[in-house]
Amino acid sequence: MYDDPTFFHMLTRELGGDPDSTVVDDGSSTTYDVLLTGLHEDIPITLRRQGDVSGQIICYARLGEALKPRTLRRLLSANVRMIPRRMWFAYEHATCQVVVSYTHYRGGLSVDESSRRVRGFASALGPWRDAVAVSEGDGQPPPEPRGPETNEPSGDGQLPSFFIRV
């Protein structure tokens, strides 16, 4: 089993990022942020490891601007369904941006399995971004993608379902 810095370094390389790209030291703990631009064609994803938190990696991405109360209510409602998947939507007041994040607990998982789960999260970003845009506009919401109801891989090795209707 690798220690956290080594595992983060290996996972970042596996996902196409530079593990030495950003280090933020706020005095109490050191945070390592890596911008991954190759996982989704037009949505940058940040991978974060906090120096004082063991075994946890956070992935997050900005999905666009949200100004309508209707969109914020939908995001809060979607959060209830996202809790078992260790994900949540947040609203960044300073930028009016919707941020979605996924907390990955590595446990005994390999770099390959961790990479697969982060890629599964990345694959859901497009539909989520589109759902936020539709909610902000006057269009009809897109159909809800179907998938397993748990955050664990199914017995046939399929990715866990990250698709949540906003």
Short mmCIF file of N, CA and C in Angstrom, two decimals:
data_model
loop_
_atom_site.label_atom_id
_atom_site.label_comp_id
_atom_site.label_asym_id
_atom_site.label_seq_id
_atom_site.Cartn_x
_atom_site.Cartn_y
_atom_site.Cartn_z
N MET A 1 0.85 -1.18 0.00
CA MET A 1 0.00 0.00 0.00
C MET A 1 0.90 1.24 0.00
N TYR A 2 0.53 2.20 -0.82
CA TYR A 2 1.30 3.43 -0.92
C TYR A 2 0.85 4.44 0.11
N ASP A 3 1.76 5.31 0.54
CA ASP A 3 1.36 6.42 1.40
C ASP A 3 0.57 7.43 0.55
N ASP A 4 -0.10 8.37 1.21
CA ASP A 4 -0.97 9.32 0.51
C ASP A 4 -0.26 10.15 -0.56
N PRO A 5 0.90 10.76 -0.26
CA PRO A 5 1.55 11.55 -1.30
C PRO A 5 1.93 10.72 -2.53
N THR A 6 2.43 9.52 -2.31
CA THR A 6 2.83 8.66 -3.44
C THR A 6 1.61 8.25 -4.25
N PHE A 7 0.55 7.85 -3.56
CA PHE A 7 -0.68 7.44 -4.24
C PHE A 7 -1.24 8.59 -5.06
N PHE A 8 -1.30 9.79 -4.48
CA PHE A 8 -1.82 10.97 -5.19
C PHE A 8 -0.98 11.25 -6.42
N HIS A 9 0.33 11.16 -6.28
CA HIS A 9 1.25 11.38 -7.39
C HIS A 9 0.96 10.38 -8.51
N MET A 10 0.83 9.10 -8.17
CA MET A 10 0.58 8.06 -9.17
C MET A 10 -0.79 8.23 -9.83
N LEU A 11 -1.81 8.54 -9.05
CA LEU A 11 -3.15 8.73 -9.59
C LEU A 11 -3.18 9.94 -10.53
N THR A 12 -2.54 11.01 -10.14
CA THR A 12 -2.49 12.20 -10.97
C THR A 12 -1.82 11.91 -12.31
N ARG A 13 -0.72 11.21 -12.27
CA ARG A 13 -0.03 10.83 -13.51
C ARG A 13 -0.93 9.94 -14.38
N GLU A 14 -1.61 8.99 -13.76
CA GLU A 14 -2.51 8.08 -14.48
C GLU A 14 -3.63 8.85 -15.19
N LEU A 15 -4.08 9.94 -14.57
CA LEU A 15 -5.18 10.74 -15.13
C LEU A 15 -4.68 11.85 -16.05
N GLY A 16 -3.39 11.94 -16.27
CA GLY A 16 -2.85 12.90 -17.22
C GLY A 16 -2.51 14.26 -16.66
N GLY A 17 -2.39 14.39 -15.36
CA GLY A 17 -2.06 15.67 -14.74
C GLY A 17 -0.63 15.72 -14.26
N ASP A 18 -0.17 16.90 -13.89
CA ASP A 18 1.16 17.09 -13.33
C ASP A 18 1.03 17.18 -11.81
N PRO A 19 1.47 16.15 -11.09
CA PRO A 19 1.27 16.13 -9.63
C PRO A 19 2.00 17.22 -8.88
N ASP A 20 2.94 17.89 -9.52
CA ASP A 20 3.70 18.94 -8.85
C ASP A 20 3.22 20.33 -9.26
N SER A 21 2.02 20.42 -9.87
CA SER A 21 1.61 21.69 -10.46
C SER A 21 1.21 22.76 -9.46
N THR A 22 0.47 22.44 -8.43
CA THR A 22 0.01 23.47 -7.50
C THR A 22 0.06 22.97 -6.07
N VAL A 23 0.70 23.73 -5.22
CA VAL A 23 0.71 23.45 -3.79
C VAL A 23 0.30 24.73 -3.09
N VAL A 24 -0.70 24.63 -2.23
CA VAL A 24 -1.18 25.79 -1.48
C VAL A 24 -0.93 25.52 -0.01
N ASP A 25 -0.18 26.39 0.64
CA ASP A 25 0.10 26.23 2.06
C ASP A 25 -0.56 27.38 2.80
N ASP A 26 -1.62 27.05 3.56
CA ASP A 26 -2.34 28.10 4.28
C ASP A 26 -1.88 28.25 5.72
N GLY A 27 -0.80 27.59 6.09
CA GLY A 27 -0.27 27.70 7.43
C GLY A 27 -0.69 26.56 8.34
N SER A 28 -1.92 26.07 8.19
CA SER A 28 -2.37 24.98 9.05
C SER A 28 -2.23 23.62 8.38
N SER A 29 -2.43 23.58 7.08
CA SER A 29 -2.24 22.34 6.35
C SER A 29 -1.87 22.68 4.91
N THR A 30 -1.25 21.75 4.26
CA THR A 30 -0.87 21.96 2.88
C THR A 30 -1.87 21.24 1.99
N THR A 31 -2.36 21.95 0.99
CA THR A 31 -3.31 21.39 0.04
C THR A 31 -2.63 21.28 -1.31
N TYR A 32 -2.83 20.15 -1.96
CA TYR A 32 -2.26 19.92 -3.28
C TYR A 32 -3.41 19.87 -4.28
N ASP A 33 -3.43 20.81 -5.22
CA ASP A 33 -4.45 20.86 -6.27
C ASP A 33 -3.80 20.59 -7.61
N VAL A 34 -4.41 19.72 -8.39
CA VAL A 34 -3.93 19.42 -9.74
C VAL A 34 -5.09 19.61 -10.70
N LEU A 35 -4.88 20.41 -11.73
CA LEU A 35 -5.90 20.64 -12.74
C LEU A 35 -5.76 19.57 -13.82
N LEU A 36 -6.84 18.83 -14.04
CA LEU A 36 -6.86 17.78 -15.06
C LEU A 36 -7.69 18.29 -16.23
N THR A 37 -7.05 18.54 -17.36
CA THR A 37 -7.77 19.07 -18.51
C THR A 37 -8.11 18.00 -19.53
N GLY A 38 -7.57 16.81 -19.40
CA GLY A 38 -7.80 15.78 -20.41
C GLY A 38 -8.93 14.82 -20.12
N LEU A 39 -9.53 14.87 -18.93
CA LEU A 39 -10.59 13.91 -18.60
C LEU A 39 -11.92 14.25 -19.24
N HIS A 40 -12.20 15.52 -19.39
CA HIS A 40 -13.44 15.96 -20.04
C HIS A 40 -13.04 16.99 -21.08
N GLU A 41 -13.67 16.91 -22.25
CA GLU A 41 -13.22 17.75 -23.37
C GLU A 41 -13.31 19.25 -23.10
N ASP A 42 -14.25 19.70 -22.28
CA ASP A 42 -14.34 21.15 -22.08
C ASP A 42 -14.66 21.57 -20.65
N ILE A 43 -14.55 20.65 -19.70
CA ILE A 43 -14.75 21.00 -18.29
C ILE A 43 -13.50 20.60 -17.52
N PRO A 44 -12.71 21.57 -17.05
CA PRO A 44 -11.54 21.21 -16.25
C PRO A 44 -11.95 20.64 -14.89
N ILE A 45 -11.24 19.64 -14.45
CA ILE A 45 -11.50 18.97 -13.18
C ILE A 45 -10.28 19.19 -12.30
N THR A 46 -10.50 19.52 -11.04
CA THR A 46 -9.41 19.67 -10.10
C THR A 46 -9.40 18.48 -9.16
N LEU A 47 -8.22 17.92 -8.97
CA LEU A 47 -8.00 16.83 -8.03
C LEU A 47 -7.30 17.44 -6.83
N ARG A 48 -7.79 17.18 -5.62
CA ARG A 48 -7.24 17.82 -4.42
C ARG A 48 -6.90 16.78 -3.36
N ARG A 49 -5.73 16.98 -2.76
CA ARG A 49 -5.34 16.19 -1.59
C ARG A 49 -4.92 17.17 -0.52
N GLN A 50 -5.51 17.04 0.67
CA GLN A 50 -5.13 17.88 1.79
C GLN A 50 -4.10 17.14 2.61
N GLY A 51 -3.04 17.83 2.97
CA GLY A 51 -1.93 17.20 3.66
C GLY A 51 -2.27 16.58 4.99
N ASP A 52 -3.28 17.12 5.68
CA ASP A 52 -3.62 16.61 7.00
C ASP A 52 -4.80 15.64 7.01
N VAL A 53 -5.29 15.25 5.84
CA VAL A 53 -6.41 14.30 5.74
C VAL A 53 -5.91 13.05 5.03
N SER A 54 -6.02 11.93 5.69
CA SER A 54 -5.48 10.69 5.16
C SER A 54 -6.51 9.91 4.34
N GLY A 55 -6.08 9.37 3.21
CA GLY A 55 -6.89 8.46 2.43
C GLY A 55 -8.03 9.07 1.64
N GLN A 56 -8.05 10.37 1.48
CA GLN A 56 -9.17 11.04 0.82
C GLN A 56 -8.67 11.94 -0.29
N ILE A 57 -9.30 11.84 -1.44
CA ILE A 57 -9.01 12.72 -2.57
C ILE A 57 -10.33 13.32 -3.02
N ILE A 58 -10.34 14.62 -3.27
CA ILE A 58 -11.56 15.30 -3.70
C ILE A 58 -11.40 15.72 -5.15
N CYS A 59 -12.41 15.43 -5.96
CA CYS A 59 -12.45 15.87 -7.35
C CYS A 59 -13.57 16.90 -7.44
N TYR A 60 -13.32 18.00 -8.11
CA TYR A 60 -14.42 18.96 -8.28
C TYR A 60 -14.30 19.70 -9.60
N ALA A 61 -15.44 20.22 -10.06
CA ALA A 61 -15.50 20.94 -11.32
C ALA A 61 -16.60 21.98 -11.25
N ARG A 62 -16.43 23.04 -12.01
CA ARG A 62 -17.45 24.09 -12.10
C ARG A 62 -18.33 23.79 -13.31
N LEU A 63 -19.65 23.87 -13.10
CA LEU A 63 -20.60 23.51 -14.16
C LEU A 63 -21.25 24.70 -14.84
N GLY A 64 -21.00 25.89 -14.37
CA GLY A 64 -21.59 27.06 -15.00
C GLY A 64 -22.30 27.93 -13.98
N GLU A 65 -22.78 29.05 -14.48
CA GLU A 65 -23.42 30.04 -13.63
C GLU A 65 -24.88 29.67 -13.36
N ALA A 66 -25.32 29.92 -12.14
CA ALA A 66 -26.72 29.69 -11.77
C ALA A 66 -27.23 30.91 -11.02
N LEU A 67 -28.27 31.51 -11.54
CA LEU A 67 -28.83 32.71 -10.92
C LEU A 67 -30.28 32.54 -10.49
N LYS A 68 -30.97 31.56 -11.02
CA LYS A 68 -32.39 31.39 -10.72
C LYS A 68 -32.60 30.56 -9.46
N PRO A 69 -33.51 31.00 -8.60
CA PRO A 69 -33.81 30.21 -7.39
C PRO A 69 -34.24 28.78 -7.71
N ARG A 70 -34.93 28.61 -8.84
CA ARG A 70 -35.38 27.27 -9.26
C ARG A 70 -34.19 26.32 -9.40
N THR A 71 -33.10 26.80 -9.99
CA THR A 71 -31.92 25.97 -10.17
C THR A 71 -31.32 25.60 -8.82
N LEU A 72 -31.24 26.55 -7.92
CA LEU A 72 -30.67 26.28 -6.59
C LEU A 72 -31.52 25.28 -5.82
N ARG A 73 -32.84 25.37 -5.93
CA ARG A 73 -33.71 24.39 -5.27
C ARG A 73 -33.49 23.00 -5.85
N ARG A 74 -33.33 22.91 -7.16
CA ARG A 74 -33.08 21.61 -7.80
C ARG A 74 -31.75 21.02 -7.35
N LEU A 75 -30.75 21.88 -7.22
CA LEU A 75 -29.44 21.39 -6.76
C LEU A 75 -29.53 20.85 -5.34
N LEU A 76 -30.22 21.57 -4.46
CA LEU A 76 -30.38 21.10 -3.08
C LEU A 76 -31.13 19.78 -3.04
N SER A 77 -32.15 19.66 -3.86
CA SER A 77 -32.91 18.42 -3.92
C SER A 77 -32.04 17.27 -4.44
N ALA A 78 -31.21 17.55 -5.43
CA ALA A 78 -30.33 16.51 -5.99
C ALA A 78 -29.29 16.07 -4.97
N ASN A 79 -28.88 16.96 -4.08
CA ASN A 79 -27.87 16.60 -3.08
C ASN A 79 -28.31 15.43 -2.21
N VAL A 80 -29.59 15.35 -1.91
CA VAL A 80 -30.09 14.25 -1.09
C VAL A 80 -29.81 12.91 -1.78
N ARG A 81 -30.00 12.87 -3.09
CA ARG A 81 -29.75 11.64 -3.84
C ARG A 81 -28.26 11.39 -4.06
N MET A 82 -27.43 12.40 -3.87
CA MET A 82 -26.00 12.25 -4.13
C MET A 82 -25.22 11.80 -2.90
N ILE A 83 -25.77 11.95 -1.72
CA ILE A 83 -25.03 11.63 -0.49
C ILE A 83 -24.46 10.21 -0.51
N PRO A 84 -25.24 9.17 -0.88
CA PRO A 84 -24.65 7.83 -0.89
C PRO A 84 -23.51 7.68 -1.89
N ARG A 85 -23.45 8.57 -2.85
CA ARG A 85 -22.40 8.51 -3.87
C ARG A 85 -21.19 9.36 -3.48
N ARG A 86 -21.21 9.93 -2.28
CA ARG A 86 -20.13 10.78 -1.76
C ARG A 86 -19.88 12.00 -2.65
N MET A 87 -20.96 12.56 -3.15
CA MET A 87 -20.87 13.74 -4.01
C MET A 87 -21.87 14.78 -3.54
N TRP A 88 -21.67 15.99 -4.00
CA TRP A 88 -22.64 17.05 -3.70
C TRP A 88 -22.44 18.21 -4.65
N PHE A 89 -23.53 18.94 -4.83
CA PHE A 89 -23.50 20.20 -5.56
C PHE A 89 -23.35 21.31 -4.54
N ALA A 90 -22.62 22.32 -4.90
CA ALA A 90 -22.48 23.50 -4.04
C ALA A 90 -22.64 24.73 -4.92
N TYR A 91 -22.90 25.83 -4.28
CA TYR A 91 -23.05 27.10 -4.98
C TYR A 91 -21.99 28.05 -4.45
N GLU A 92 -21.17 28.55 -5.33
CA GLU A 92 -20.10 29.47 -4.95
C GLU A 92 -20.62 30.90 -5.12
N HIS A 93 -20.94 31.55 -4.01
CA HIS A 93 -21.57 32.86 -4.06
C HIS A 93 -20.71 33.92 -4.75
N ALA A 94 -19.42 33.88 -4.55
CA ALA A 94 -18.55 34.90 -5.12
C ALA A 94 -18.59 34.91 -6.65
N THR A 95 -18.77 33.74 -7.26
CA THR A 95 -18.75 33.65 -8.73
C THR A 95 -20.10 33.26 -9.32
N CYS A 96 -21.07 32.93 -8.47
CA CYS A 96 -22.38 32.42 -8.90
C CYS A 96 -22.25 31.13 -9.69
N GLN A 97 -21.21 30.37 -9.43
CA GLN A 97 -20.96 29.12 -10.14
C GLN A 97 -21.47 27.92 -9.36
N VAL A 98 -21.97 26.93 -10.09
CA VAL A 98 -22.33 25.65 -9.51
C VAL A 98 -21.07 24.79 -9.52
N VAL A 99 -20.74 24.23 -8.37
CA VAL A 99 -19.56 23.37 -8.25
C VAL A 99 -20.05 21.99 -7.84
N VAL A 100 -19.57 20.97 -8.51
CA VAL A 100 -19.90 19.60 -8.13
C VAL A 100 -18.62 18.93 -7.66
N SER A 101 -18.71 18.16 -6.60
CA SER A 101 -17.51 17.49 -6.10
C SER A 101 -17.81 16.05 -5.73
N TYR A 102 -16.76 15.26 -5.77
CA TYR A 102 -16.82 13.83 -5.46
C TYR A 102 -15.66 13.53 -4.53
N THR A 103 -15.96 12.92 -3.39
CA THR A 103 -14.92 12.55 -2.43
C THR A 103 -14.59 11.08 -2.63
N HIS A 104 -13.35 10.82 -2.97
CA HIS A 104 -12.90 9.45 -3.21
C HIS A 104 -12.07 8.99 -2.01
N TYR A 105 -12.54 7.95 -1.34
CA TYR A 105 -11.78 7.35 -0.24
C TYR A 105 -11.05 6.16 -0.82
N ARG A 106 -9.75 6.21 -0.82
CA ARG A 106 -9.01 5.17 -1.54
C ARG A 106 -9.04 3.83 -0.86
N GLY A 107 -9.11 3.78 0.47
CA GLY A 107 -9.15 2.49 1.15
C GLY A 107 -8.08 1.57 0.61
N GLY A 108 -8.46 0.39 0.19
CA GLY A 108 -7.50 -0.57 -0.37
C GLY A 108 -7.51 -0.59 -1.88
N LEU A 109 -8.08 0.44 -2.51
CA LEU A 109 -8.20 0.44 -3.96
C LEU A 109 -6.86 0.69 -4.64
N SER A 110 -6.71 0.11 -5.81
CA SER A 110 -5.51 0.32 -6.61
C SER A 110 -5.60 1.67 -7.32
N VAL A 111 -4.49 2.08 -7.90
CA VAL A 111 -4.47 3.31 -8.69
C VAL A 111 -5.42 3.16 -9.88
N ASP A 112 -5.43 1.98 -10.51
CA ASP A 112 -6.31 1.75 -11.66
C ASP A 112 -7.78 1.89 -11.29
N GLU A 113 -8.18 1.28 -10.18
CA GLU A 113 -9.58 1.35 -9.75
C GLU A 113 -9.94 2.79 -9.35
N SER A 114 -9.05 3.48 -8.67
CA SER A 114 -9.31 4.87 -8.30
C SER A 114 -9.44 5.73 -9.55
N SER A 115 -8.58 5.50 -10.52
CA SER A 115 -8.63 6.23 -11.78
C SER A 115 -9.95 5.98 -12.49
N ARG A 116 -10.41 4.76 -12.47
CA ARG A 116 -11.68 4.40 -13.11
C ARG A 116 -12.84 5.15 -12.46
N ARG A 117 -12.83 5.27 -11.15
CA ARG A 117 -13.91 5.98 -10.45
C ARG A 117 -13.88 7.48 -10.74
N VAL A 118 -12.69 8.06 -10.80
CA VAL A 118 -12.58 9.49 -11.14
C VAL A 118 -13.06 9.71 -12.57
N ARG A 119 -12.72 8.81 -13.48
CA ARG A 119 -13.19 8.92 -14.87
C ARG A 119 -14.72 8.79 -14.95
N GLY A 120 -15.30 7.96 -14.10
CA GLY A 120 -16.76 7.85 -14.05
C GLY A 120 -17.40 9.16 -13.63
N PHE A 121 -16.80 9.82 -12.65
CA PHE A 121 -17.26 11.15 -12.22
C PHE A 121 -17.16 12.13 -13.40
N ALA A 122 -16.04 12.10 -14.11
CA ALA A 122 -15.83 13.01 -15.24
C ALA A 122 -16.87 12.79 -16.34
N SER A 123 -17.28 11.55 -16.54
CA SER A 123 -18.24 11.25 -17.60
C SER A 123 -19.62 11.84 -17.32
N ALA A 124 -19.93 12.12 -16.06
CA ALA A 124 -21.24 12.67 -15.70
C ALA A 124 -21.28 14.20 -15.78
N LEU A 125 -20.14 14.85 -15.94
CA LEU A 125 -20.11 16.31 -15.90
C LEU A 125 -20.91 16.97 -17.02
N GLY A 126 -20.82 16.45 -18.23
CA GLY A 126 -21.54 17.04 -19.36
C GLY A 126 -23.05 17.08 -19.14
N PRO A 127 -23.68 15.93 -18.79
CA PRO A 127 -25.12 15.97 -18.53
C PRO A 127 -25.49 16.89 -17.37
N TRP A 128 -24.66 16.94 -16.32
CA TRP A 128 -24.96 17.83 -15.20
C TRP A 128 -24.90 19.29 -15.65
N ARG A 129 -23.85 19.63 -16.40
CA ARG A 129 -23.72 21.01 -16.90
C ARG A 129 -24.92 21.36 -17.78
N ASP A 130 -25.32 20.43 -18.65
CA ASP A 130 -26.47 20.67 -19.52
C ASP A 130 -27.75 20.85 -18.71
N ALA A 131 -27.91 20.07 -17.64
CA ALA A 131 -29.10 20.19 -16.80
C ALA A 131 -29.14 21.54 -16.10
N VAL A 132 -28.00 22.03 -15.65
CA VAL A 132 -27.95 23.36 -15.02
C VAL A 132 -28.31 24.42 -16.05
N ALA A 133 -27.78 24.30 -17.27
CA ALA A 133 -28.08 25.27 -18.33
C ALA A 133 -29.57 25.25 -18.68
N VAL A 134 -30.17 24.06 -18.76
CA VAL A 134 -31.60 23.96 -19.07
C VAL A 134 -32.41 24.59 -17.95
N SER A 135 -32.04 24.35 -16.70
CA SER A 135 -32.75 24.92 -15.57
C SER A 135 -32.66 26.45 -15.57
N GLU A 136 -31.53 26.96 -15.98
CA GLU A 136 -31.35 28.41 -16.05
C GLU A 136 -32.11 29.01 -17.22
N GLY A 137 -32.33 28.21 -18.26
CA GLY A 137 -33.10 28.68 -19.42
C GLY A 137 -34.57 28.38 -19.22
N ASP A 138 -35.29 28.31 -20.32
CA ASP A 138 -36.72 28.02 -20.24
C ASP A 138 -37.07 26.68 -20.87
N GLY A 139 -36.06 25.87 -21.17
CA GLY A 139 -36.30 24.59 -21.85
C GLY A 139 -36.77 23.50 -20.90
N GLN A 140 -37.09 22.36 -21.49
CA GLN A 140 -37.49 21.20 -20.72
C GLN A 140 -36.24 20.48 -20.21
N PRO A 141 -36.32 19.89 -19.01
CA PRO A 141 -35.15 19.17 -18.50
C PRO A 141 -34.86 17.94 -19.35
N PRO A 142 -33.58 17.57 -19.48
CA PRO A 142 -33.23 16.38 -20.25
C PRO A 142 -33.70 15.13 -19.51
N PRO A 143 -33.87 14.01 -20.24
CA PRO A 143 -34.27 12.78 -19.56
C PRO A 143 -33.18 12.33 -18.59
N GLU A 144 -33.60 11.70 -17.52
CA GLU A 144 -32.65 11.25 -16.50
C GLU A 144 -31.94 9.99 -16.97
N PRO A 145 -30.60 10.01 -17.00
CA PRO A 145 -29.87 8.78 -17.36
C PRO A 145 -30.14 7.70 -16.33
N ARG A 146 -30.20 6.48 -16.78
CA ARG A 146 -30.47 5.35 -15.89
C ARG A 146 -29.17 4.66 -15.52
N GLY A 147 -29.12 4.12 -14.32
CA GLY A 147 -27.93 3.41 -13.88
C GLY A 147 -28.19 2.76 -12.54
N PRO A 148 -27.21 2.06 -11.99
CA PRO A 148 -27.40 1.42 -10.69
C PRO A 148 -27.64 2.46 -9.60
N GLU A 149 -28.25 2.06 -8.53
CA GLU A 149 -28.62 2.97 -7.46
C GLU A 149 -27.57 3.07 -6.36
N THR A 150 -26.47 2.37 -6.48
CA THR A 150 -25.45 2.41 -5.44
C THR A 150 -24.19 3.05 -5.97
N ASN A 151 -23.26 3.31 -5.09
CA ASN A 151 -21.99 3.90 -5.49
C ASN A 151 -20.92 2.84 -5.70
N GLU A 152 -21.27 1.59 -5.56
CA GLU A 152 -20.30 0.52 -5.72
C GLU A 152 -20.41 -0.07 -7.12
N PRO A 153 -19.29 -0.58 -7.66
CA PRO A 153 -19.37 -1.21 -8.97
C PRO A 153 -20.30 -2.42 -8.91
N SER A 154 -21.01 -2.67 -9.98
CA SER A 154 -21.87 -3.85 -10.03
C SER A 154 -20.99 -5.08 -10.17
N GLY A 155 -21.57 -6.24 -10.01
CA GLY A 155 -20.82 -7.49 -10.08
C GLY A 155 -20.16 -7.71 -11.43
N ASP A 156 -20.67 -7.07 -12.49
CA ASP A 156 -20.08 -7.26 -13.80
C ASP A 156 -18.97 -6.25 -14.09
N GLY A 157 -18.54 -5.50 -13.08
CA GLY A 157 -17.42 -4.58 -13.24
C GLY A 157 -17.78 -3.24 -13.85
N GLN A 158 -19.06 -2.93 -14.00
CA GLN A 158 -19.46 -1.66 -14.58
C GLN A 158 -19.17 -0.52 -13.61
N LEU A 159 -18.99 0.67 -14.17
CA LEU A 159 -18.76 1.85 -13.34
C LEU A 159 -19.98 2.16 -12.48
N PRO A 160 -19.75 2.73 -11.30
CA PRO A 160 -20.90 3.16 -10.51
C PRO A 160 -21.62 4.29 -11.22
N SER A 161 -22.88 4.44 -10.92
CA SER A 161 -23.67 5.49 -11.56
C SER A 161 -23.43 6.82 -10.86
N PHE A 162 -22.98 7.79 -11.63
CA PHE A 162 -22.80 9.13 -11.09
C PHE A 162 -23.87 10.07 -11.63
N PHE A 163 -24.77 9.56 -12.45
CA PHE A 163 -25.72 10.41 -13.12
C PHE A 163 -26.91 10.70 -12.22
N ILE A 164 -27.11 11.96 -11.91
CA ILE A 164 -28.18 12.43 -11.05
C ILE A 164 -28.93 13.52 -11.81
N ARG A 165 -30.24 13.46 -11.78
CA ARG A 165 -31.01 14.51 -12.44
C ARG A 165 -30.99 15.77 -11.58
N VAL A 166 -30.70 16.89 -12.20
CA VAL A 166 -30.69 18.17 -11.49
C VAL A 166 -32.05 18.80 -11.62
#
